Amino acid sequence: MPQLDPAVFLPQIFWLFVLFGLVYLFIAHSAAPKITRVLERRQDRISSDLQEAEKLQAQAEEARITYEQALEEARRNATSMVATRRDAIKADMEAEYNKLTAQLSAEAEAAGVKITAAKDKALDEVRSISADVCQDIIRTVSGLSVDEKTVAEKLVTKFDEVKESANG
């Protein structure tokens, strides 16, 4: 093989360097700038995409913060509305309770007055009936005629003693 002949090594090495030099110059002046431009465009696009992603991420963070603030404000408003409504209902209930309590107290007082009046009337009737019965018993048993006023006074005294001992 002639390529392996040591006598032609030097010209082969010369032409090898010349040919590789020409290929290097061709690549350096024609293909390398195109590749460099493609790589630069790619890097620019990646940089712009990263910047756009950062902007979008910042906008998303702002939207999240705004959302959380709106949500917190809505919670505060809802809590305030519930507390206000609860206080209004409580005030209405207290007013109704006070109204009913006053009404029941008035009715109880009126009933107490009626009961006292009925009791006094019943006692007066019992005194009158008792005086008549005592007078009839004395007349029937002893045959004596007793003054109605005297019997009534004695019975009233006895009733008052019984009443005081019952109340006291």
PDB file of C-alpha atoms in Angstrom:
ATOM      1  CA  MET A   1       0.000   0.000   0.000  1.00  0.00           C
ATOM      2  CA  PRO A   2       1.422   3.306  -0.989  1.00  0.00           C
ATOM      3  CA  GLN A   3      -0.027   5.204   1.976  1.00  0.00           C
ATOM      4  CA  LEU A   4       2.044   3.161   4.364  1.00  0.00           C
ATOM      5  CA  ASP A   5       5.327   3.813   2.514  1.00  0.00           C
ATOM      6  CA  PRO A   6       7.563   5.837   4.869  1.00  0.00           C
ATOM      7  CA  ALA A   7       9.047   7.797   1.940  1.00  0.00           C
ATOM      8  CA  VAL A   8       5.708   9.533   1.283  1.00  0.00           C
ATOM      9  CA  PHE A   9       4.807  10.262   4.914  1.00  0.00           C
ATOM     10  CA  LEU A  10       6.042  13.844   4.808  1.00  0.00           C
ATOM     11  CA  PRO A  11       3.988  14.964   1.776  1.00  0.00           C
ATOM     12  CA  GLN A  12       0.950  13.102   3.180  1.00  0.00           C
ATOM     13  CA  ILE A  13       1.297  14.920   6.494  1.00  0.00           C
ATOM     14  CA  PHE A  14       1.690  18.254   4.642  1.00  0.00           C
ATOM     15  CA  TRP A  15      -1.465  17.684   2.586  1.00  0.00           C
ATOM     16  CA  LEU A  16      -3.240  16.447   5.690  1.00  0.00           C
ATOM     17  CA  PHE A  17      -2.535  19.755   7.459  1.00  0.00           C
ATOM     18  CA  VAL A  18      -3.459  21.767   4.346  1.00  0.00           C
ATOM     19  CA  LEU A  19      -6.717  19.867   3.873  1.00  0.00           C
ATOM     20  CA  PHE A  20      -7.651  20.055   7.596  1.00  0.00           C
ATOM     21  CA  GLY A  21      -6.741  23.765   7.564  1.00  0.00           C
ATOM     22  CA  LEU A  22      -9.055  24.374   4.614  1.00  0.00           C
ATOM     23  CA  VAL A  23     -11.823  22.373   6.275  1.00  0.00           C
ATOM     24  CA  TYR A  24     -11.238  24.338   9.485  1.00  0.00           C
ATOM     25  CA  LEU A  25     -11.416  27.650   7.619  1.00  0.00           C
ATOM     26  CA  PHE A  26     -14.577  26.539   5.821  1.00  0.00           C
ATOM     27  CA  ILE A  27     -16.212  25.439   9.048  1.00  0.00           C
ATOM     28  CA  ALA A  28     -15.017  28.502  10.957  1.00  0.00           C
ATOM     29  CA  HIS A  29     -16.311  30.955   8.312  1.00  0.00           C
ATOM     30  CA  SER A  30     -19.438  29.285   7.056  1.00  0.00           C
ATOM     31  CA  ALA A  31     -20.840  26.531   9.315  1.00  0.00           C
ATOM     32  CA  ALA A  32     -19.674  27.784  12.731  1.00  0.00           C
ATOM     33  CA  PRO A  33     -21.371  31.202  12.462  1.00  0.00           C
ATOM     34  CA  LYS A  34     -24.632  29.509  11.483  1.00  0.00           C
ATOM     35  CA  ILE A  35     -24.351  27.110  14.405  1.00  0.00           C
ATOM     36  CA  THR A  36     -23.401  30.004  16.698  1.00  0.00           C
ATOM     37  CA  ARG A  37     -26.417  32.039  15.510  1.00  0.00           C
ATOM     38  CA  VAL A  38     -28.706  29.041  16.081  1.00  0.00           C
ATOM     39  CA  LEU A  39     -27.254  28.520  19.562  1.00  0.00           C
ATOM     40  CA  GLU A  40     -27.561  32.251  20.350  1.00  0.00           C
ATOM     41  CA  ARG A  41     -31.201  32.294  19.141  1.00  0.00           C
ATOM     42  CA  ARG A  42     -31.861  29.223  21.214  1.00  0.00           C
ATOM     43  CA  GLN A  43     -30.250  30.834  24.265  1.00  0.00           C
ATOM     44  CA  ASP A  44     -32.193  34.069  23.670  1.00  0.00           C
ATOM     45  CA  ARG A  45     -35.434  32.127  23.356  1.00  0.00           C
ATOM     46  CA  ILE A  46     -34.694  30.185  26.531  1.00  0.00           C
ATOM     47  CA  SER A  47     -33.863  33.448  28.338  1.00  0.00           C
ATOM     48  CA  SER A  48     -37.041  35.138  27.110  1.00  0.00           C
ATOM     49  CA  ASP A  49     -39.092  32.068  28.045  1.00  0.00           C
ATOM     50  CA  LEU A  50     -37.522  32.083  31.512  1.00  0.00           C
ATOM     51  CA  GLN A  51     -38.234  35.805  31.887  1.00  0.00           C
ATOM     52  CA  GLU A  52     -41.830  35.252  30.744  1.00  0.00           C
ATOM     53  CA  ALA A  53     -42.143  32.353  33.195  1.00  0.00           C
ATOM     54  CA  GLU A  54     -40.820  34.555  36.008  1.00  0.00           C
ATOM     55  CA  LYS A  55     -43.327  37.283  35.073  1.00  0.00           C
ATOM     56  CA  LEU A  56     -46.157  34.760  34.991  1.00  0.00           C
ATOM     57  CA  GLN A  57     -45.011  33.293  38.293  1.00  0.00           C
ATOM     58  CA  ALA A  58     -44.938  36.783  39.841  1.00  0.00           C
ATOM     59  CA  GLN A  59     -48.436  37.467  38.461  1.00  0.00           C
ATOM     60  CA  ALA A  60     -49.651  34.130  39.819  1.00  0.00           C
ATOM     61  CA  GLU A  61     -48.156  34.965  43.215  1.00  0.00           C
ATOM     62  CA  GLU A  62     -49.859  38.377  43.171  1.00  0.00           C
ATOM     63  CA  ALA A  63     -53.148  36.719  42.207  1.00  0.00           C
ATOM     64  CA  ARG A  64     -52.729  34.188  45.022  1.00  0.00           C
ATOM     65  CA  ILE A  65     -52.017  36.954  47.552  1.00  0.00           C
ATOM     66  CA  THR A  66     -55.004  38.965  46.288  1.00  0.00           C
ATOM     67  CA  TYR A  67     -57.183  35.854  46.501  1.00  0.00           C
ATOM     68  CA  GLU A  68     -56.037  35.111  50.051  1.00  0.00           C
ATOM     69  CA  GLN A  69     -56.661  38.722  51.087  1.00  0.00           C
ATOM     70  CA  ALA A  70     -60.136  38.657  49.532  1.00  0.00           C
ATOM     71  CA  LEU A  71     -60.838  35.329  51.210  1.00  0.00           C
ATOM     72  CA  GLU A  72     -59.672  36.660  54.582  1.00  0.00           C
ATOM     73  CA  GLU A  73     -61.775  39.797  54.152  1.00  0.00           C
ATOM     74  CA  ALA A  74     -64.784  37.659  53.230  1.00  0.00           C
ATOM     75  CA  ARG A  75     -64.213  35.564  56.363  1.00  0.00           C
ATOM     76  CA  ARG A  76     -64.019  38.697  58.504  1.00  0.00           C
ATOM     77  CA  ASN A  77     -67.170  40.092  56.896  1.00  0.00           C
ATOM     78  CA  ALA A  78     -69.009  36.806  57.369  1.00  0.00           C
ATOM     79  CA  THR A  79     -67.896  36.590  60.994  1.00  0.00           C
ATOM     80  CA  SER A  80     -68.946  40.193  61.549  1.00  0.00           C
ATOM     81  CA  MET A  81     -72.315  39.608  59.902  1.00  0.00           C
ATOM     82  CA  VAL A  82     -72.906  36.469  61.963  1.00  0.00           C
ATOM     83  CA  ALA A  83     -71.952  38.291  65.174  1.00  0.00           C
ATOM     84  CA  THR A  84     -74.178  41.251  64.290  1.00  0.00           C
ATOM     85  CA  ARG A  85     -77.106  39.003  63.460  1.00  0.00           C
ATOM     86  CA  ARG A  86     -76.522  36.907  66.586  1.00  0.00           C
ATOM     87  CA  ASP A  87     -76.485  40.075  68.723  1.00  0.00           C
ATOM     88  CA  ALA A  88     -79.667  41.324  67.049  1.00  0.00           C
ATOM     89  CA  ILE A  89     -81.397  37.998  67.645  1.00  0.00           C
ATOM     90  CA  LYS A  90     -80.165  37.978  71.238  1.00  0.00           C
ATOM     91  CA  ALA A  91     -81.483  41.515  71.772  1.00  0.00           C
ATOM     92  CA  ASP A  92     -84.835  40.539  70.229  1.00  0.00           C
ATOM     93  CA  MET A  93     -85.003  37.464  72.445  1.00  0.00           C
ATOM     94  CA  GLU A  94     -84.157  39.501  75.547  1.00  0.00           C
ATOM     95  CA  ALA A  95     -86.785  42.107  74.658  1.00  0.00           C
ATOM     96  CA  GLU A  96     -89.385  39.380  74.098  1.00  0.00           C
ATOM     97  CA  TYR A  97     -88.320  37.668  77.336  1.00  0.00           C
ATOM     98  CA  ASN A  98     -88.606  40.937  79.282  1.00  0.00           C
ATOM     99  CA  LYS A  99     -91.982  41.634  77.692  1.00  0.00           C
ATOM    100  CA  LEU A 100     -93.284  38.164  78.556  1.00  0.00           C
ATOM    101  CA  THR A 101     -91.805  38.369  82.060  1.00  0.00           C
ATOM    102  CA  ALA A 102     -93.518  41.712  82.649  1.00  0.00           C
ATOM    103  CA  GLN A 103     -96.772  40.356  81.244  1.00  0.00           C
ATOM    104  CA  LEU A 104     -96.590  37.218  83.391  1.00  0.00           C
ATOM    105  CA  SER A 105     -95.678  39.290  86.456  1.00  0.00           C
ATOM    106  CA  ALA A 106     -98.668  41.540  85.853  1.00  0.00           C
ATOM    107  CA  GLU A 107    -100.921  38.526  85.351  1.00  0.00           C
ATOM    108  CA  ALA A 108     -99.517  36.873  88.491  1.00  0.00           C
ATOM    109  CA  GLU A 109    -100.051  40.064  90.471  1.00  0.00           C
ATOM    110  CA  ALA A 110    -103.605  40.367  89.142  1.00  0.00           C
ATOM    111  CA  ALA A 111    -104.222  36.719  89.974  1.00  0.00           C
ATOM    112  CA  GLY A 112    -102.800  37.303  93.466  1.00  0.00           C
ATOM    113  CA  VAL A 113    -105.148  40.240  93.941  1.00  0.00           C
ATOM    114  CA  LYS A 114    -108.081  38.123  92.723  1.00  0.00           C
ATOM    115  CA  ILE A 115    -107.075  35.247  94.996  1.00  0.00           C
ATOM    116  CA  THR A 116    -106.761  37.580  97.977  1.00  0.00           C
ATOM    117  CA  ALA A 117    -110.144  39.118  97.191  1.00  0.00           C
ATOM    118  CA  ALA A 118    -111.713  35.674  96.772  1.00  0.00           C
ATOM    119  CA  LYS A 119    -110.105  34.486 100.015  1.00  0.00           C
ATOM    120  CA  ASP A 120    -111.334  37.553 101.900  1.00  0.00           C
ATOM    121  CA  LYS A 121    -114.807  37.111 100.430  1.00  0.00           C
ATOM    122  CA  ALA A 122    -114.791  33.416 101.346  1.00  0.00           C
ATOM    123  CA  LEU A 123    -113.647  34.239 104.886  1.00  0.00           C
ATOM    124  CA  ASP A 124    -116.383  36.837 105.225  1.00  0.00           C
ATOM    125  CA  GLU A 125    -118.926  34.303 104.007  1.00  0.00           C
ATOM    126  CA  VAL A 126    -117.506  31.660 106.356  1.00  0.00           C
ATOM    127  CA  ARG A 127    -117.723  34.136 109.249  1.00  0.00           C
ATOM    128  CA  SER A 128    -121.315  34.949 108.404  1.00  0.00           C
ATOM    129  CA  ILE A 129    -122.269  31.311 107.969  1.00  0.00           C
ATOM    130  CA  SER A 130    -120.302  30.330 111.086  1.00  0.00           C
ATOM    131  CA  ALA A 131    -122.093  32.980 113.132  1.00  0.00           C
ATOM    132  CA  ASP A 132    -125.456  31.708 111.901  1.00  0.00           C
ATOM    133  CA  VAL A 133    -124.495  28.065 112.532  1.00  0.00           C
ATOM    134  CA  CYS A 134    -123.136  28.842 116.021  1.00  0.00           C
ATOM    135  CA  GLN A 135    -126.240  30.804 116.868  1.00  0.00           C
ATOM    136  CA  ASP A 136    -128.439  27.895 115.677  1.00  0.00           C
ATOM    137  CA  ILE A 137    -126.327  25.338 117.587  1.00  0.00           C
ATOM    138  CA  ILE A 138    -126.485  27.379 120.817  1.00  0.00           C
ATOM    139  CA  ARG A 139    -130.227  27.862 120.401  1.00  0.00           C
ATOM    140  CA  THR A 140    -130.776  24.152 119.671  1.00  0.00           C
ATOM    141  CA  VAL A 141    -128.485  22.777 122.390  1.00  0.00           C
ATOM    142  CA  SER A 142    -129.142  25.195 125.209  1.00  0.00           C
ATOM    143  CA  GLY A 143    -132.337  26.802 124.091  1.00  0.00           C
ATOM    144  CA  LEU A 144    -130.807  30.223 124.751  1.00  0.00           C
ATOM    145  CA  SER A 145    -131.032  33.066 122.345  1.00  0.00           C
ATOM    146  CA  VAL A 146    -127.620  34.624 121.742  1.00  0.00           C
ATOM    147  CA  ASP A 147    -127.036  37.988 120.169  1.00  0.00           C
ATOM    148  CA  GLU A 148    -125.685  37.612 116.623  1.00  0.00           C
ATOM    149  CA  LYS A 149    -123.222  40.446 117.182  1.00  0.00           C
ATOM    150  CA  THR A 150    -121.641  38.727 120.204  1.00  0.00           C
ATOM    151  CA  VAL A 151    -121.265  35.414 118.364  1.00  0.00           C
ATOM    152  CA  ALA A 152    -119.816  37.204 115.354  1.00  0.00           C
ATOM    153  CA  GLU A 153    -117.246  39.049 117.498  1.00  0.00           C
ATOM    154  CA  LYS A 154    -116.136  35.834 119.221  1.00  0.00           C
ATOM    155  CA  LEU A 155    -115.857  34.015 115.891  1.00  0.00           C
ATOM    156  CA  VAL A 156    -113.932  36.874 114.283  1.00  0.00           C
ATOM    157  CA  THR A 157    -111.485  36.835 117.183  1.00  0.00           C
ATOM    158  CA  LYS A 158    -111.080  33.070 116.855  1.00  0.00           C
ATOM    159  CA  PHE A 159    -110.708  33.304 113.047  1.00  0.00           C
ATOM    160  CA  ASP A 160    -108.066  35.992 113.412  1.00  0.00           C
ATOM    161  CA  GLU A 161    -106.122  33.793 115.862  1.00  0.00           C
ATOM    162  CA  VAL A 162    -106.319  30.828 113.489  1.00  0.00           C
ATOM    163  CA  LYS A 163    -105.373  33.019 110.542  1.00  0.00           C
ATOM    164  CA  GLU A 164    -102.334  34.443 112.357  1.00  0.00           C
ATOM    165  CA  SER A 165    -101.184  31.000 113.448  1.00  0.00           C
ATOM    166  CA  ALA A 166    -101.610  29.720 109.861  1.00  0.00           C
ATOM    167  CA  ASN A 167     -99.749  32.680 108.316  1.00  0.00           C
ATOM    168  CA  GLY A 168     -97.138  33.034 111.062  1.00  0.00           C
TER     169      GLY A 168
END
